[in-house]
Short mmCIF file of C-alpha atoms and ligand atoms in Angstrom, two decimals:
data_model
loop_
_atom_site.label_atom_id
_atom_site.label_comp_id
_atom_site.label_asym_id
_atom_site.label_seq_id
_atom_site.Cartn_x
_atom_site.Cartn_y
_atom_site.Cartn_z
CA MET A 635 20.60 -10.74 -40.89
CA ARG A 636 17.64 -10.81 -38.52
CA ILE A 637 16.20 -8.24 -36.13
CA GLY A 638 14.68 -8.79 -32.70
CA GLN A 639 13.09 -6.66 -30.04
CA GLY A 640 12.52 -7.25 -26.35
CA TYR A 641 10.63 -5.50 -23.58
CA ASP A 642 10.50 -6.17 -19.87
CA VAL A 643 9.25 -4.49 -16.71
CA HIS A 644 9.99 -5.13 -13.07
CA ARG A 645 8.21 -3.64 -10.12
CA PHE A 646 10.01 -2.11 -7.16
CA GLY A 647 9.60 -3.76 -3.77
CA GLU A 648 11.58 -4.15 -0.59
CA GLY A 649 15.32 -4.10 -0.88
CA ASP A 650 18.41 -1.94 -0.84
CA HIS A 651 19.77 -2.34 -4.36
CA LEU A 652 18.88 -2.97 -7.99
CA VAL A 653 20.71 -5.20 -10.46
CA LEU A 654 20.78 -3.84 -14.00
CA GLY A 655 23.11 -5.13 -16.68
CA GLY A 656 24.74 -7.19 -13.95
CA VAL A 657 25.66 -4.02 -12.01
CA LYS A 658 24.54 -3.74 -8.39
CA ILE A 659 23.15 -0.23 -7.89
CA PRO A 660 22.44 0.95 -4.34
CA TYR A 661 18.83 2.12 -4.03
CA HIS A 662 16.22 2.35 -1.31
CA GLN A 663 14.15 -0.35 -3.04
CA GLY A 664 14.78 -3.64 -4.86
CA PHE A 665 13.03 -5.51 -7.66
CA VAL A 666 10.20 -7.95 -7.02
CA ALA A 667 11.26 -10.89 -9.19
CA HIS A 668 11.82 -14.63 -9.34
CA SER A 669 15.39 -14.07 -10.56
CA ASP A 670 17.65 -11.17 -9.63
CA GLY A 671 15.17 -8.98 -11.54
CA ASP A 672 17.70 -7.73 -14.07
CA VAL A 673 15.13 -6.19 -16.37
CA LEU A 674 17.79 -4.94 -18.81
CA ILE A 675 19.23 -8.41 -19.37
CA HIS A 676 15.74 -9.92 -19.62
CA ALA A 677 14.78 -7.50 -22.41
CA LEU A 678 18.08 -8.25 -24.17
CA CYS A 679 17.56 -12.02 -23.89
CA ASP A 680 14.07 -11.68 -25.36
CA ALA A 681 15.38 -9.59 -28.26
CA LEU A 682 18.08 -12.17 -29.04
CA LEU A 683 15.67 -15.10 -28.79
CA GLY A 684 13.12 -13.21 -30.86
CA ALA A 685 15.61 -12.47 -33.61
CA ALA A 686 16.47 -16.15 -33.87
CA ALA A 687 12.79 -17.23 -33.69
CA LEU A 688 13.56 -19.17 -30.51
CA GLY A 689 10.60 -17.98 -28.45
CA ASP A 690 11.15 -16.03 -25.27
CA ILE A 691 12.91 -16.06 -21.94
CA GLY A 692 9.85 -17.47 -20.14
CA ARG A 693 9.88 -20.53 -22.39
CA HIS A 694 13.54 -21.29 -21.84
CA PHE A 695 13.77 -20.32 -18.16
CA PRO A 696 10.26 -20.65 -16.64
CA ASP A 697 9.72 -18.94 -13.29
CA SER A 698 7.84 -22.08 -12.20
CA ASP A 699 11.26 -23.80 -12.15
CA ASP A 700 12.95 -23.32 -8.78
CA SER A 701 16.39 -23.73 -10.33
CA TYR A 702 15.97 -20.18 -11.65
CA LYS A 703 15.04 -18.70 -8.28
CA ASP A 704 17.25 -15.65 -7.55
CA ILE A 705 19.49 -16.66 -10.47
CA ASP A 706 22.11 -14.23 -11.74
CA SER A 707 20.57 -13.11 -15.04
CA ARG A 708 24.02 -12.94 -16.60
CA LYS A 709 23.95 -16.75 -16.54
CA LEU A 710 20.71 -16.63 -18.55
CA LEU A 711 22.28 -14.23 -21.04
CA ARG A 712 25.26 -16.53 -21.53
CA ARG A 713 22.89 -19.46 -22.09
CA VAL A 714 20.92 -17.45 -24.64
CA ARG A 715 24.14 -16.57 -26.40
CA ASP A 716 25.10 -20.26 -26.50
CA LEU A 717 21.65 -21.20 -27.82
CA LEU A 718 21.99 -18.73 -30.69
CA SER A 719 25.55 -19.80 -31.34
CA ARG A 720 24.45 -23.44 -31.68
CA GLU A 721 21.91 -22.29 -34.27
CA GLY A 722 24.66 -20.52 -36.20
CA TRP A 723 23.89 -16.94 -35.11
CA GLU A 724 26.10 -14.20 -33.71
CA MET A 725 25.02 -10.77 -32.55
CA GLY A 726 25.64 -7.77 -34.78
CA ASN A 727 24.69 -5.05 -32.30
CA ALA A 728 22.34 -4.31 -29.45
CA ASP A 729 20.69 -0.99 -28.64
CA LEU A 730 19.09 -0.88 -25.19
CA THR A 731 16.98 1.72 -23.39
CA ILE A 732 16.34 1.82 -19.65
CA VAL A 733 13.19 3.73 -18.68
CA ALA A 734 13.51 4.86 -15.07
CA GLN A 735 12.68 8.00 -13.16
CA ALA A 736 15.32 7.04 -10.59
CA PRO A 737 18.04 6.15 -9.79
CA ARG A 738 20.40 7.94 -12.16
CA MET A 739 21.93 5.42 -14.55
CA ARG A 740 24.64 7.35 -16.33
CA ALA A 741 27.54 6.49 -14.00
CA HIS A 742 26.71 2.77 -14.16
CA ILE A 743 26.35 2.38 -17.92
CA PRO A 744 30.02 1.68 -18.76
CA ALA A 745 30.08 -1.21 -16.27
CA MET A 746 26.81 -2.57 -17.70
CA VAL A 747 28.22 -2.44 -21.24
CA ALA A 748 31.38 -4.22 -20.06
CA ASN A 749 29.33 -7.00 -18.41
CA LEU A 750 27.09 -7.55 -21.43
CA CYS A 751 30.04 -7.57 -23.84
CA CYS A 752 31.82 -10.09 -21.65
CA ASP A 753 28.78 -12.41 -21.60
CA LEU A 754 28.08 -11.98 -25.31
CA LYS A 755 31.77 -12.24 -26.23
CA CYS A 756 31.49 -9.10 -28.34
CA GLU A 757 33.18 -5.72 -28.66
CA THR A 758 32.18 -2.62 -26.70
CA ALA A 759 31.19 -0.91 -29.93
CA GLN A 760 28.44 -3.52 -30.46
CA VAL A 761 26.44 -2.62 -27.34
CA ASN A 762 24.77 0.72 -26.62
CA ILE A 763 22.80 1.46 -23.45
CA LYS A 764 20.69 4.58 -23.04
CA ALA A 765 18.59 5.72 -20.11
CA THR A 766 15.62 8.04 -20.02
CA THR A 767 13.05 9.23 -17.54
CA THR A 768 9.42 9.64 -18.52
CA GLU A 769 9.18 13.16 -17.06
CA GLY A 770 7.15 11.79 -14.18
CA LEU A 771 4.51 10.15 -16.37
CA GLY A 772 3.25 6.56 -16.12
CA PHE A 773 4.42 3.75 -13.83
CA ALA A 774 8.09 4.49 -14.41
CA GLY A 775 7.53 8.17 -13.75
CA ARG A 776 5.72 7.40 -10.50
CA GLY A 777 8.70 5.33 -9.41
CA GLU A 778 6.78 2.05 -9.34
CA GLY A 779 9.30 0.14 -11.40
CA ILE A 780 11.65 0.10 -14.36
CA ALA A 781 11.06 -0.84 -18.00
CA CYS A 782 13.68 -1.75 -20.59
CA TYR A 783 13.57 -1.98 -24.36
CA ALA A 784 16.08 -3.91 -26.44
CA THR A 785 16.65 -4.05 -30.19
CA VAL A 786 19.26 -6.37 -31.67
CA LEU A 787 20.57 -7.48 -35.02
CA ILE A 788 21.92 -11.00 -35.37
CA ARG A 789 23.73 -12.46 -38.37
CA SER A 790 24.60 -15.96 -39.47
CA ARG A 791 28.21 -16.90 -38.84
MG1 MG B 811 11.90 -10.15 -16.28
#
């Protein structure tokens, strides 16, 4: 068994929705990002790659490469899953935390879990997503962006 952790932040900019865990959430801002800005999936990818000692998302999918411009991050997650699978790893569980003052995440979490489980080919019980505010403190509290933390266990098949 191996453990990995991931962290990612995206800044708010112009837009009318956010994409988190592959779920489109209406909001009065969007993410400034090379991809779709799915900060939750990026943190998860980094945790998985970290657990397998395969580097990080920036190494595998550099933002200098135009083929990743505006890419659906779920495609990246499926590629990360395939990378780990080729190395003989499968995910045990993932525990994810979204740090956001707004919007409210609760109603969207079941759909996020369903998307991630679909891409990771795992059971619902293997993925947990939590959301917290920071009580108005820091960049998340000021509504400047969203941070996500991911912790995963992987095991050899
Ligand atoms: Mg990112």
